[in-house]
JSON list of C-alpha atoms and ligand atoms in Angstrom, two decimals:
[
{"chain": "G", "resi": 1, "resn": "MET", "atom": "CA", "xyz": [-33.62, -64.03, -23.12]},
{"chain": "G", "resi": 2, "resn": "VAL", "atom": "CA", "xyz": [-33.56, -68.27, -22.62]},
{"chain": "G", "resi": 3, "resn": "ALA", "atom": "CA", "xyz": [-33.61, -70.22, -19.77]},
{"chain": "G", "resi": 4, "resn": "CYS", "atom": "CA", "xyz": [-30.35, -70.43, -17.71]},
{"chain": "G", "resi": 5, "resn": "CYS", "atom": "CA", "xyz": [-28.03, -73.47, -18.98]},
{"chain": "G", "resi": 6, "resn": "GLY", "atom": "CA", "xyz": [-26.54, -73.80, -15.56]},
{"chain": "G", "resi": 7, "resn": "LEU", "atom": "CA", "xyz": [-23.12, -75.53, -15.04]},
{"chain": "G", "resi": 8, "resn": "THR", "atom": "CA", "xyz": [-22.55, -78.65, -17.11]},
{"chain": "G", "resi": 9, "resn": "ALA", "atom": "CA", "xyz": [-19.71, -80.73, -18.38]},
{"chain": "G", "resi": 10, "resn": "ALA", "atom": "CA", "xyz": [-19.40, -78.28, -21.16]},
{"chain": "G", "resi": 11, "resn": "TYR", "atom": "CA", "xyz": [-18.36, -75.44, -18.56]},
{"chain": "G", "resi": 12, "resn": "ASP", "atom": "CA", "xyz": [-16.01, -78.00, -16.87]},
{"chain": "G", "resi": 13, "resn": "PRO", "atom": "CA", "xyz": [-15.70, -81.68, -17.68]},
{"chain": "G", "resi": 14, "resn": "ARG", "atom": "CA", "xyz": [-15.36, -82.26, -13.97]},
{"chain": "G", "resi": 15, "resn": "ILE", "atom": "CA", "xyz": [-18.94, -81.27, -13.29]},
{"chain": "G", "resi": 16, "resn": "GLU", "atom": "CA", "xyz": [-20.31, -84.36, -14.86]},
{"chain": "G", "resi": 17, "resn": "HIS", "atom": "CA", "xyz": [-17.44, -86.58, -12.87]},
{"chain": "G", "resi": 18, "resn": "TYR", "atom": "CA", "xyz": [-18.76, -85.03, -9.65]},
{"chain": "G", "resi": 19, "resn": "LEU", "atom": "CA", "xyz": [-22.42, -85.69, -10.73]},
{"chain": "G", "resi": 20, "resn": "GLU", "atom": "CA", "xyz": [-21.67, -89.26, -11.71]},
{"chain": "G", "resi": 21, "resn": "CYS", "atom": "CA", "xyz": [-20.28, -89.78, -8.08]},
{"chain": "G", "resi": 22, "resn": "THR", "atom": "CA", "xyz": [-22.94, -88.42, -6.10]},
{"chain": "G", "resi": 23, "resn": "GLY", "atom": "CA", "xyz": [-26.48, -89.43, -5.83]},
{"chain": "G", "resi": 24, "resn": "TYR", "atom": "CA", "xyz": [-27.25, -86.25, -3.62]},
{"chain": "G", "resi": 25, "resn": "PRO", "atom": "CA", "xyz": [-29.52, -83.82, -4.93]},
{"chain": "G", "resi": 26, "resn": "GLY", "atom": "CA", "xyz": [-27.43, -80.54, -3.90]},
{"chain": "G", "resi": 27, "resn": "GLY", "atom": "CA", "xyz": [-24.64, -79.46, -2.36]},
{"chain": "G", "resi": 28, "resn": "GLY", "atom": "CA", "xyz": [-22.50, -76.77, -0.53]},
{"chain": "G", "resi": 29, "resn": "GLY", "atom": "CA", "xyz": [-23.88, -74.72, 2.42]},
{"chain": "G", "resi": 30, "resn": "ARG", "atom": "CA", "xyz": [-22.59, -75.05, 5.91]},
{"chain": "G", "resi": 31, "resn": "SER", "atom": "CA", "xyz": [-20.44, -78.07, 7.25]},
{"chain": "G", "resi": 32, "resn": "VAL", "atom": "CA", "xyz": [-22.20, -80.73, 9.38]},
{"chain": "G", "resi": 33, "resn": "THR", "atom": "CA", "xyz": [-19.49, -80.21, 11.99]},
{"chain": "G", "resi": 34, "resn": "GLU", "atom": "CA", "xyz": [-20.19, -76.63, 12.44]},
{"chain": "G", "resi": 35, "resn": "ILE", "atom": "CA", "xyz": [-24.08, -77.13, 12.51]},
{"chain": "G", "resi": 36, "resn": "SER", "atom": "CA", "xyz": [-23.53, -79.97, 15.37]},
{"chain": "G", "resi": 37, "resn": "LYS", "atom": "CA", "xyz": [-21.46, -77.44, 17.24]},
{"chain": "G", "resi": 38, "resn": "GLU", "atom": "CA", "xyz": [-23.70, -74.58, 17.13]},
{"chain": "G", "resi": 39, "resn": "LEU", "atom": "CA", "xyz": [-26.87, -76.61, 18.00]},
{"chain": "G", "resi": 40, "resn": "TYR", "atom": "CA", "xyz": [-25.60, -79.01, 20.33]},
{"chain": "G", "resi": 41, "resn": "CYS", "atom": "CA", "xyz": [-21.92, -78.09, 21.48]},
{"chain": "G", "resi": 42, "resn": "GLN", "atom": "CA", "xyz": [-20.88, -81.48, 20.38]},
{"chain": "G", "resi": 43, "resn": "PRO", "atom": "CA", "xyz": [-19.26, -83.23, 17.45]},
{"chain": "G", "resi": 44, "resn": "PHE", "atom": "CA", "xyz": [-21.65, -84.88, 14.90]},
{"chain": "G", "resi": 45, "resn": "SER", "atom": "CA", "xyz": [-20.35, -88.23, 16.04]},
{"chain": "G", "resi": 46, "resn": "ALA", "atom": "CA", "xyz": [-21.37, -88.05, 19.64]},
{"chain": "G", "resi": 47, "resn": "LEU", "atom": "CA", "xyz": [-25.10, -87.01, 18.98]},
{"chain": "G", "resi": 48, "resn": "GLU", "atom": "CA", "xyz": [-27.97, -89.09, 19.13]},
{"chain": "G", "resi": 49, "resn": "GLU", "atom": "CA", "xyz": [-30.18, -90.18, 16.21]},
{"chain": "G", "resi": 50, "resn": "SER", "atom": "CA", "xyz": [-32.76, -87.65, 16.54]},
{"chain": "G", "resi": 51, "resn": "GLN", "atom": "CA", "xyz": [-30.10, -85.15, 16.82]},
{"chain": "G", "resi": 52, "resn": "ARG", "atom": "CA", "xyz": [-28.09, -86.07, 13.91]},
{"chain": "G", "resi": 53, "resn": "ARG", "atom": "CA", "xyz": [-31.46, -86.05, 11.93]},
{"chain": "G", "resi": 54, "resn": "GLN", "atom": "CA", "xyz": [-31.69, -82.22, 12.81]},
{"chain": "G", "resi": 55, "resn": "VAL", "atom": "CA", "xyz": [-28.28, -81.54, 12.04]},
{"chain": "G", "resi": 56, "resn": "ILE", "atom": "CA", "xyz": [-28.52, -83.30, 8.51]},
{"chain": "G", "resi": 57, "resn": "ILE", "atom": "CA", "xyz": [-31.65, -81.46, 7.75]},
{"chain": "G", "resi": 58, "resn": "THR", "atom": "CA", "xyz": [-30.30, -78.25, 8.78]},
{"chain": "G", "resi": 59, "resn": "GLN", "atom": "CA", "xyz": [-27.49, -78.74, 6.57]},
{"chain": "G", "resi": 60, "resn": "GLU", "atom": "CA", "xyz": [-29.41, -79.79, 3.67]},
{"chain": "G", "resi": 61, "resn": "LEU", "atom": "CA", "xyz": [-31.43, -76.88, 3.99]},
{"chain": "G", "resi": 62, "resn": "SER", "atom": "CA", "xyz": [-28.19, -74.67, 3.76]},
{"chain": "G", "resi": 63, "resn": "HIS", "atom": "CA", "xyz": [-27.67, -76.16, 0.35]},
{"chain": "G", "resi": 64, "resn": "THR", "atom": "CA", "xyz": [-26.37, -73.57, -2.12]},
{"chain": "G", "resi": 65, "resn": "TRP", "atom": "CA", "xyz": [-26.62, -75.50, -5.34]},
{"chain": "G", "resi": 66, "resn": "VAL", "atom": "CA", "xyz": [-29.18, -78.26, -6.79]},
{"chain": "G", "resi": 67, "resn": "ASN", "atom": "CA", "xyz": [-27.79, -81.28, -8.81]},
{"chain": "G", "resi": 68, "resn": "LYS", "atom": "CA", "xyz": [-30.49, -82.10, -11.55]},
{"chain": "G", "resi": 69, "resn": "HIS", "atom": "CA", "xyz": [-28.98, -85.54, -12.54]},
{"chain": "G", "resi": 70, "resn": "HIS", "atom": "CA", "xyz": [-32.29, -86.13, -14.54]},
{"chain": "G", "resi": 71, "resn": "LEU", "atom": "CA", "xyz": [-31.48, -83.36, -17.22]},
{"chain": "G", "resi": 72, "resn": "THR", "atom": "CA", "xyz": [-29.77, -84.13, -20.32]},
{"chain": "G", "resi": 73, "resn": "PRO", "atom": "CA", "xyz": [-26.69, -83.06, -19.69]},
{"chain": "G", "resi": 74, "resn": "PRO", "atom": "CA", "xyz": [-26.60, -83.50, -16.02]},
{"chain": "G", "resi": 75, "resn": "THR", "atom": "CA", "xyz": [-26.73, -79.98, -14.86]},
{"chain": "G", "resi": 76, "resn": "ILE", "atom": "CA", "xyz": [-25.86, -78.09, -11.50]},
{"chain": "G", "resi": 77, "resn": "TYR", "atom": "CA", "xyz": [-28.02, -74.77, -10.88]},
{"chain": "G", "resi": 78, "resn": "SER", "atom": "CA", "xyz": [-27.42, -72.16, -7.83]},
{"chain": "G", "resi": 79, "resn": "HIS", "atom": "CA", "xyz": [-30.27, -72.21, -5.52]},
{"chain": "G", "resi": 80, "resn": "ALA", "atom": "CA", "xyz": [-30.33, -68.31, -6.40]},
{"chain": "G", "resi": 81, "resn": "CYS", "atom": "CA", "xyz": [-30.13, -68.90, -10.18]},
{"chain": "G", "resi": 82, "resn": "THR", "atom": "CA", "xyz": [-31.36, -65.84, -12.07]},
{"chain": "G", "resi": 83, "resn": "LYS", "atom": "CA", "xyz": [-33.23, -68.44, -14.35]},
{"chain": "G", "resi": 84, "resn": "GLU", "atom": "CA", "xyz": [-32.75, -66.33, -17.50]},
{"chain": "G", "resi": 85, "resn": "ILE", "atom": "CA", "xyz": [-29.85, -65.30, -19.58]},
{"chain": "G", "resi": 86, "resn": "GLU", "atom": "CA", "xyz": [-29.07, -63.82, -22.66]},
{"chain": "G", "resi": 87, "resn": "ASP", "atom": "CA", "xyz": [-29.34, -65.78, -26.01]},
{"chain": "G", "resi": 88, "resn": "THR", "atom": "CA", "xyz": [-25.72, -65.65, -27.28]},
{"chain": "G", "resi": 89, "resn": "SER", "atom": "CA", "xyz": [-26.08, -68.46, -29.65]},
{"chain": "G", "resi": 90, "resn": "PRO", "atom": "CA", "xyz": [-24.47, -69.54, -32.04]},
{"chain": "G", "resi": 91, "resn": "GLN", "atom": "CA", "xyz": [-21.73, -68.63, -29.10]},
{"chain": "G", "resi": 92, "resn": "PRO", "atom": "CA", "xyz": [-21.93, -71.12, -26.41]},
{"chain": "G", "resi": 93, "resn": "LEU", "atom": "CA", "xyz": [-24.29, -70.01, -23.73]},
{"chain": "G", "resi": 94, "resn": "LEU", "atom": "CA", "xyz": [-22.87, -68.77, -20.20]},
{"chain": "G", "resi": 95, "resn": "PRO", "atom": "CA", "xyz": [-24.50, -69.78, -16.84]},
{"chain": "G", "resi": 96, "resn": "CYS", "atom": "CA", "xyz": [-26.17, -66.82, -15.25]},
{"chain": "G", "resi": 97, "resn": "ILE", "atom": "CA", "xyz": [-24.08, -64.70, -12.81]},
{"chain": "G", "resi": 98, "resn": "GLU", "atom": "CA", "xyz": [-25.40, -66.61, -9.61]},
{"chain": "G", "resi": 99, "resn": "CYS", "atom": "CA", "xyz": [-24.51, -70.23, -11.06]},
{"chain": "G", "resi": 100, "resn": "ARG", "atom": "CA", "xyz": [-21.07, -68.87, -12.16]},
{"chain": "G", "resi": 101, "resn": "ALA", "atom": "CA", "xyz": [-20.56, -67.73, -8.70]},
{"chain": "G", "resi": 102, "resn": "ILE", "atom": "CA", "xyz": [-21.31, -71.12, -7.06]},
{"chain": "G", "resi": 103, "resn": "TYR", "atom": "CA", "xyz": [-18.64, -72.29, -9.78]},
{"chain": "G", "resi": 104, "resn": "LYS", "atom": "CA", "xyz": [-16.12, -69.94, -8.51]},
{"chain": "G", "resi": 105, "resn": "SER", "atom": "CA", "xyz": [-17.05, -70.87, -4.67]},
{"chain": "G", "resi": 106, "resn": "ARG", "atom": "CA", "xyz": [-13.98, -72.81, -2.76]},
{"chain": "G", "resi": 107, "resn": "ILE", "atom": "CA", "xyz": [-16.73, -75.18, -1.57]},
{"chain": "G", "resi": 108, "resn": "PHE", "atom": "CA", "xyz": [-17.50, -76.17, -5.08]},
{"chain": "G", "resi": 109, "resn": "LYS", "atom": "CA", "xyz": [-14.23, -76.04, -6.26]},
{"chain": "G", "resi": 110, "resn": "ASN", "atom": "CA", "xyz": [-13.29, -78.75, -3.52]},
{"chain": "G", "resi": 111, "resn": "ALA", "atom": "CA", "xyz": [-16.27, -80.96, -4.40]},
{"chain": "G", "resi": 112, "resn": "ILE", "atom": "CA", "xyz": [-15.41, -81.18, -8.20]},
{"chain": "G", "resi": 113, "resn": "ARG", "atom": "CA", "xyz": [-11.81, -81.51, -7.53]},
{"chain": "G", "resi": 114, "resn": "ARG", "atom": "CA", "xyz": [-12.35, -85.00, -5.64]},
{"chain": "G", "resi": 115, "resn": "PRO", "atom": "CA", "xyz": [-11.05, -88.01, -8.04]},
{"chain": "G", "resi": 116, "resn": "LYS", "atom": "CA", "xyz": [-13.76, -90.21, -9.15]},
{"chain": "G", "resi": 117, "resn": "PRO", "atom": "CA", "xyz": [-13.56, -93.38, -7.10]},
{"chain": "G", "resi": 118, "resn": "LEU", "atom": "CA", "xyz": [-12.97, -96.56, -8.78]},
{"chain": "G", "resi": 119, "resn": "ASP", "atom": "CA", "xyz": [-16.30, -98.55, -9.09]},
{"chain": "G", "resi": 120, "resn": "LYS", "atom": "CA", "xyz": [-15.49, -101.19, -6.48]},
{"chain": "G", "resi": 121, "resn": "ASN", "atom": "CA", "xyz": [-14.81, -98.33, -4.01]},
{"chain": "G", "resi": 122, "resn": "PHE", "atom": "CA", "xyz": [-18.49, -96.75, -4.61]},
{"chain": "G", "resi": 123, "resn": "ILE", "atom": "CA", "xyz": [-19.85, -99.15, -1.99]},
{"chain": "G", "resi": 124, "resn": "HIS", "atom": "CA", "xyz": [-17.70, -97.32, 0.76]},
{"chain": "G", "resi": 125, "resn": "THR", "atom": "CA", "xyz": [-19.47, -94.10, -0.32]},
{"chain": "G", "resi": 126, "resn": "ASN", "atom": "CA", "xyz": [-21.33, -92.54, 2.54]},
{"chain": "G", "resi": 127, "resn": "HIS", "atom": "CA", "xyz": [-24.82, -93.90, 2.65]},
{"chain": "G", "resi": 128, "resn": "ARG", "atom": "CA", "xyz": [-26.20, -90.33, 3.09]},
{"chain": "G", "resi": 129, "resn": "TYR", "atom": "CA", "xyz": [-25.04, -90.00, -0.50]},
{"chain": "G", "resi": 130, "resn": "GLN", "atom": "CA", "xyz": [-26.70, -93.03, -1.98]},
{"chain": "G", "resi": 131, "resn": "PRO", "atom": "CA", "xyz": [-30.46, -92.36, -1.87]},
{"chain": "G", "resi": 132, "resn": "ALA", "atom": "CA", "xyz": [-32.16, -95.77, -1.22]},
{"chain": "G", "resi": 133, "resn": "PHE", "atom": "CA", "xyz": [-35.53, -94.55, -1.79]},
{"chain": "G", "resi": 134, "resn": "LEU", "atom": "CA", "xyz": [-34.58, -93.22, -5.43]},
{"chain": "G", "resi": 135, "resn": "GLY", "atom": "CA", "xyz": [-32.65, -96.51, -5.90]},
{"chain": "G", "resi": 136, "resn": "LYS", "atom": "CA", "xyz": [-35.84, -98.60, -5.39]},
{"chain": "G", "resi": 137, "resn": "ILE", "atom": "CA", "xyz": [-37.80, -96.58, -7.80]},
{"chain": "G", "resi": 138, "resn": "TYR", "atom": "CA", "xyz": [-34.96, -96.86, -10.24]},
{"chain": "G", "resi": 139, "resn": "ALA", "atom": "CA", "xyz": [-34.65, -100.50, -9.94]},
{"chain": "G", "resi": 140, "resn": "ARG", "atom": "CA", "xyz": [-38.36, -100.97, -10.22]},
{"chain": "G", "resi": 141, "resn": "SER", "atom": "CA", "xyz": [-38.64, -99.25, -13.46]},
{"chain": "G", "resi": 142, "resn": "ILE", "atom": "CA", "xyz": [-35.64, -101.04, -15.07]},
{"chain": "G", "resi": 143, "resn": "SER", "atom": "CA", "xyz": [-36.99, -104.49, -13.85]},
{"chain": "G", "resi": 144, "resn": "VAL", "atom": "CA", "xyz": [-34.02, -105.59, -11.80]},
{"chain": "G", "resi": 145, "resn": "ARG", "atom": "CA", "xyz": [-35.57, -105.28, -8.53]},
{"chain": "G", "resi": 146, "resn": "GLU", "atom": "CA", "xyz": [-35.28, -109.11, -7.55]},
{"chain": "G", "resi": 147, "resn": "LEU", "atom": "CA", "xyz": [-31.53, -108.90, -8.31]},
{"chain": "G", "resi": 148, "resn": "LEU", "atom": "CA", "xyz": [-31.13, -106.22, -5.76]},
{"chain": "G", "resi": 149, "resn": "GLU", "atom": "CA", "xyz": [-33.42, -107.70, -3.15]},
{"chain": "G", "resi": 150, "resn": "GLU", "atom": "CA", "xyz": [-31.45, -108.88, -0.04]},
{"chain": "G", "resi": 151, "resn": "LYS", "atom": "CA", "xyz": [-32.92, -112.52, -0.55]},
{"chain": "G", "resi": 152, "resn": "SER", "atom": "CA", "xyz": [-30.97, -112.72, -3.99]},
{"chain": "G", "resi": 153, "resn": "LYS", "atom": "CA", "xyz": [-27.91, -111.42, -3.26]},
{"chain": "G", "resi": 154, "resn": "ASN", "atom": "CA", "xyz": [-26.44, -114.75, -2.16]},
{"chain": "G", "resi": 155, "resn": "THR", "atom": "CA", "xyz": [-28.06, -116.94, -4.52]},
{"chain": "G", "resi": 156, "resn": "PRO", "atom": "CA", "xyz": [-25.55, -118.65, -6.86]},
{"chain": "G", "resi": 157, "resn": "PHE", "atom": "CA", "xyz": [-27.30, -117.40, -9.92]},
{"chain": "G", "resi": 158, "resn": "VAL", "atom": "CA", "xyz": [-26.69, -113.74, -8.87]},
{"chain": "G", "resi": 159, "resn": "ARG", "atom": "CA", "xyz": [-23.23, -114.61, -7.68]},
{"chain": "G", "resi": 160, "resn": "TYR", "atom": "CA", "xyz": [-22.06, -116.41, -10.84]},
{"chain": "G", "resi": 161, "resn": "ALA", "atom": "CA", "xyz": [-23.62, -113.58, -12.81]},
{"chain": "G", "resi": 162, "resn": "LEU", "atom": "CA", "xyz": [-21.86, -110.81, -11.05]},
{"chain": "G", "resi": 163, "resn": "GLY", "atom": "CA", "xyz": [-18.59, -112.67, -11.16]},
{"chain": "G", "resi": 164, "resn": "VAL", "atom": "CA", "xyz": [-19.16, -113.13, -15.07]},
{"chain": "G", "resi": 165, "resn": "LEU", "atom": "CA", "xyz": [-19.73, -109.30, -15.50]},
{"chain": "G", "resi": 166, "resn": "GLN", "atom": "CA", "xyz": [-16.65, -108.33, -13.34]},
{"chain": "G", "resi": 167, "resn": "GLY", "atom": "CA", "xyz": [-14.66, -110.71, -15.47]},
{"chain": "G", "resi": 168, "resn": "LYS", "atom": "CA", "xyz": [-13.66, -113.28, -12.57]},
{"chain": "G", "resi": 169, "resn": "TYR", "atom": "CA", "xyz": [-14.29, -116.37, -14.35]},
{"chain": "G", "resi": 170, "resn": "ASP", "atom": "CA", "xyz": [-12.55, -117.87, -17.41]},
{"chain": "G", "resi": 171, "resn": "ASP", "atom": "CA", "xyz": [-14.55, -121.03, -17.92]},
{"chain": "G", "resi": 172, "resn": "GLU", "atom": "CA", "xyz": [-15.65, -120.91, -21.69]},
{"chain": "G", "resi": 173, "resn": "VAL", "atom": "CA", "xyz": [-17.17, -124.58, -21.37]},
{"chain": "G", "resi": 174, "resn": "PHE", "atom": "CA", "xyz": [-19.52, -123.49, -18.71]},
{"chain": "G", "resi": 175, "resn": "GLU", "atom": "CA", "xyz": [-20.16, -120.17, -20.27]},
{"chain": "G", "resi": 176, "resn": "GLY", "atom": "CA", "xyz": [-21.11, -122.21, -23.51]},
{"chain": "G", "resi": 177, "resn": "LEU", "atom": "CA", "xyz": [-23.31, -124.24, -21.46]},
{"chain": "G", "resi": 178, "resn": "THR", "atom": "CA", "xyz": [-25.06, -121.54, -19.64]},
{"chain": "G", "resi": 179, "resn": "GLN", "atom": "CA", "xyz": [-25.51, -119.68, -23.10]},
{"chain": "G", "resi": 180, "resn": "ALA", "atom": "CA", "xyz": [-27.24, -122.97, -24.70]},
{"chain": "G", "resi": 181, "resn": "ILE", "atom": "CA", "xyz": [-29.52, -123.59, -21.74]},
{"chain": "G", "resi": 182, "resn": "LEU", "atom": "CA", "xyz": [-30.78, -120.07, -21.45]},
{"chain": "G", "resi": 183, "resn": "THR", "atom": "CA", "xyz": [-31.34, -120.11, -25.30]},
{"chain": "G", "resi": 184, "resn": "LYS", "atom": "CA", "xyz": [-33.08, -123.42, -24.95]},
{"chain": "G", "resi": 185, "resn": "TYR", "atom": "CA", "xyz": [-35.66, -122.15, -22.38]},
{"chain": "G", "resi": 186, "resn": "ASP", "atom": "CA", "xyz": [-36.20, -118.99, -24.39]},
{"chain": "G", "resi": 187, "resn": "LYS", "atom": "CA", "xyz": [-36.73, -120.98, -27.51]},
{"chain": "G", "resi": 188, "resn": "GLU", "atom": "CA", "xyz": [-39.03, -123.30, -25.55]},
{"chain": "G", "resi": 189, "resn": "GLU", "atom": "CA", "xyz": [-41.18, -120.28, -24.39]},
{"chain": "G", "resi": 190, "resn": "ARG", "atom": "CA", "xyz": [-41.33, -119.27, -27.76]},
{"chain": "G", "resi": 191, "resn": "GLY", "atom": "CA", "xyz": [-42.34, -122.70, -29.21]},
{"chain": "G", "resi": 192, "resn": "VAL", "atom": "CA", "xyz": [-39.48, -122.99, -31.25]},
{"chain": "G", "resi": 193, "resn": "GLY", "atom": "CA", "xyz": [-36.54, -125.61, -31.47]},
{"chain": "G", "resi": 194, "resn": "MET", "atom": "CA", "xyz": [-32.57, -125.31, -31.00]},
{"chain": "G", "resi": 195, "resn": "GLN", "atom": "CA", "xyz": [-32.00, -125.43, -35.04]},
{"chain": "G", "resi": 196, "resn": "ASN", "atom": "CA", "xyz": [-29.58, -122.91, -36.11]},
{"chain": "G", "resi": 197, "resn": "PHE", "atom": "CA", "xyz": [-28.35, -122.12, -32.75]},
{"chain": "G", "resi": 198, "resn": "LYS", "atom": "CA", "xyz": [-24.73, -121.71, -32.71]},
{"chain": "G", "resi": 199, "resn": "TYR", "atom": "CA", "xyz": [-22.86, -123.58, -29.74]},
{"chain": "G", "resi": 200, "resn": "SER", "atom": "CA", "xyz": [-19.93, -121.89, -28.56]},
{"chain": "G", "resi": 201, "resn": "PRO", "atom": "CA", "xyz": [-16.83, -123.68, -29.87]},
{"chain": "G", "resi": 202, "resn": "ALA", "atom": "CA", "xyz": [-15.53, -124.58, -26.19]},
{"chain": "G", "resi": 203, "resn": "TYR", "atom": "CA", "xyz": [-18.67, -126.24, -25.45]},
{"chain": "G", "resi": 204, "resn": "GLU", "atom": "CA", "xyz": [-19.04, -127.93, -28.68]},
{"chain": "G", "resi": 205, "resn": "ASP", "atom": "CA", "xyz": [-15.39, -129.37, -28.46]},
{"chain": "G", "resi": 206, "resn": "PHE", "atom": "CA", "xyz": [-16.32, -130.48, -24.89]},
{"chain": "G", "resi": 207, "resn": "VAL", "atom": "CA", "xyz": [-19.53, -132.39, -25.94]},
{"chain": "G", "resi": 208, "resn": "ASN", "atom": "CA", "xyz": [-17.87, -133.93, -28.99]},
{"chain": "G", "resi": 209, "resn": "ILE", "atom": "CA", "xyz": [-15.07, -135.29, -26.73]},
{"chain": "G", "resi": 210, "resn": "ILE", "atom": "CA", "xyz": [-17.77, -137.01, -24.70]},
{"chain": "G", "resi": 211, "resn": "ARG", "atom": "CA", "xyz": [-19.26, -138.27, -27.91]},
{"chain": "G", "resi": 212, "resn": "ILE", "atom": "CA", "xyz": [-16.00, -139.82, -29.17]},
{"chain": "G", "resi": 213, "resn": "THR", "atom": "CA", "xyz": [-14.97, -141.18, -26.00]},
{"chain": "G", "resi": 214, "resn": "SER", "atom": "CA", "xyz": [-18.43, -142.72, -25.03]},
{"chain": "G", "resi": 215, "resn": "PRO", "atom": "CA", "xyz": [-21.57, -142.45, -27.33]},
{"chain": "G", "resi": 216, "resn": "ALA", "atom": "CA", "xyz": [-23.63, -143.86, -24.34]},
{"chain": "G", "resi": 217, "resn": "ALA", "atom": "CA", "xyz": [-22.42, -141.02, -22.04]},
{"chain": "G", "resi": 218, "resn": "TYR", "atom": "CA", "xyz": [-23.27, -138.56, -24.87]},
{"chain": "G", "resi": 219, "resn": "ARG", "atom": "CA", "xyz": [-26.66, -139.88, -25.18]},
{"chain": "G", "resi": 220, "resn": "THR", "atom": "CA", "xyz": [-27.32, -139.50, -21.40]},
{"chain": "G", "resi": 221, "resn": "PHE", "atom": "CA", "xyz": [-25.70, -136.04, -21.53]},
{"chain": "G", "resi": 222, "resn": "LYS", "atom": "CA", "xyz": [-27.84, -134.99, -24.50]},
{"chain": "G", "resi": 223, "resn": "GLU", "atom": "CA", "xyz": [-30.92, -136.18, -22.39]},
{"chain": "G", "resi": 224, "resn": "TRP", "atom": "CA", "xyz": [-30.11, -133.52, -19.86]},
{"chain": "G", "resi": 225, "resn": "PHE", "atom": "CA", "xyz": [-28.33, -130.64, -21.59]},
{"chain": "G", "resi": 226, "resn": "PRO", "atom": "CA", "xyz": [-28.31, -129.06, -25.14]},
{"chain": "G", "resi": 227, "resn": "ALA", "atom": "CA", "xyz": [-26.38, -130.34, -27.47]},
{"chain": "G", "resi": 228, "resn": "LYS", "atom": "CA", "xyz": [-25.99, -131.08, -31.40]},
{"chain": "G", "resi": 229, "resn": "SER", "atom": "CA", "xyz": [-27.21, -134.10, -32.58]},
{"chain": "G", "resi": 230, "resn": "PHE", "atom": "CA", "xyz": [-24.99, -137.10, -33.03]},
{"chain": "G", "resi": 231, "resn": "GLU", "atom": "CA", "xyz": [-24.85, -137.00, -36.78]},
{"chain": "G", "resi": 232, "resn": "SER", "atom": "CA", "xyz": [-24.47, -133.31, -37.15]},
{"chain": "G", "resi": 233, "resn": "PHE", "atom": "CA", "xyz": [-20.74, -133.55, -35.32]},
{"chain": "G", "resi": 234, "resn": "ARG", "atom": "CA", "xyz": [-19.67, -135.36, -38.81]},
{"chain": "N", "resi": 1, "resn": "ZN", "atom": "ZN1", "xyz": [-28.25, -69.85, -13.43]}
]
């Protein structure tokens, strides 16, 4: 016997899409609407904060499956997983009977049938499905905390970086300048010069035009911004 392999993309590729779309640790169980009616005889939207909390907790405790995003590959297990299966290798392993029962359930079929939202729509995903607490731990561990902090969001640096990554800008000269400046600071930190740095062609052309038009302007420019020496343009 071996440990149950659970439900993965190998069983159905839509399982991976589903897990990519939800940060939630589980699914299935009773609907929020049904629980609200049973506990408070009102729709969820009419409830007070503390009542909503009760409904959400009750819903979570009724989950029938667990999402294990951290496993490779990401896997879903039934709450009732039998934990062991027969070793059928070299044939592919089949999830245990309880995990397969989850796969066959209507609620699970509906969950994995939903199309994957475009990245830009992820922001509209229900906040309940974006665990902020885990997000903070993740951000801390990959050193991007500063980028995600509220105070950073409106700085021109973060806005520019996001714009570049989203392909919004097409300014090759400015991109070349940014690359050159970042490299210059990086090399300064390591105590080395700009020798052998390859400026981007667009930025190099731009600097060359300044140099040809006005050597005086070029010298002033070079005091502030990284550029090749006057002679090396020839
Ligand atoms: Zn199982």
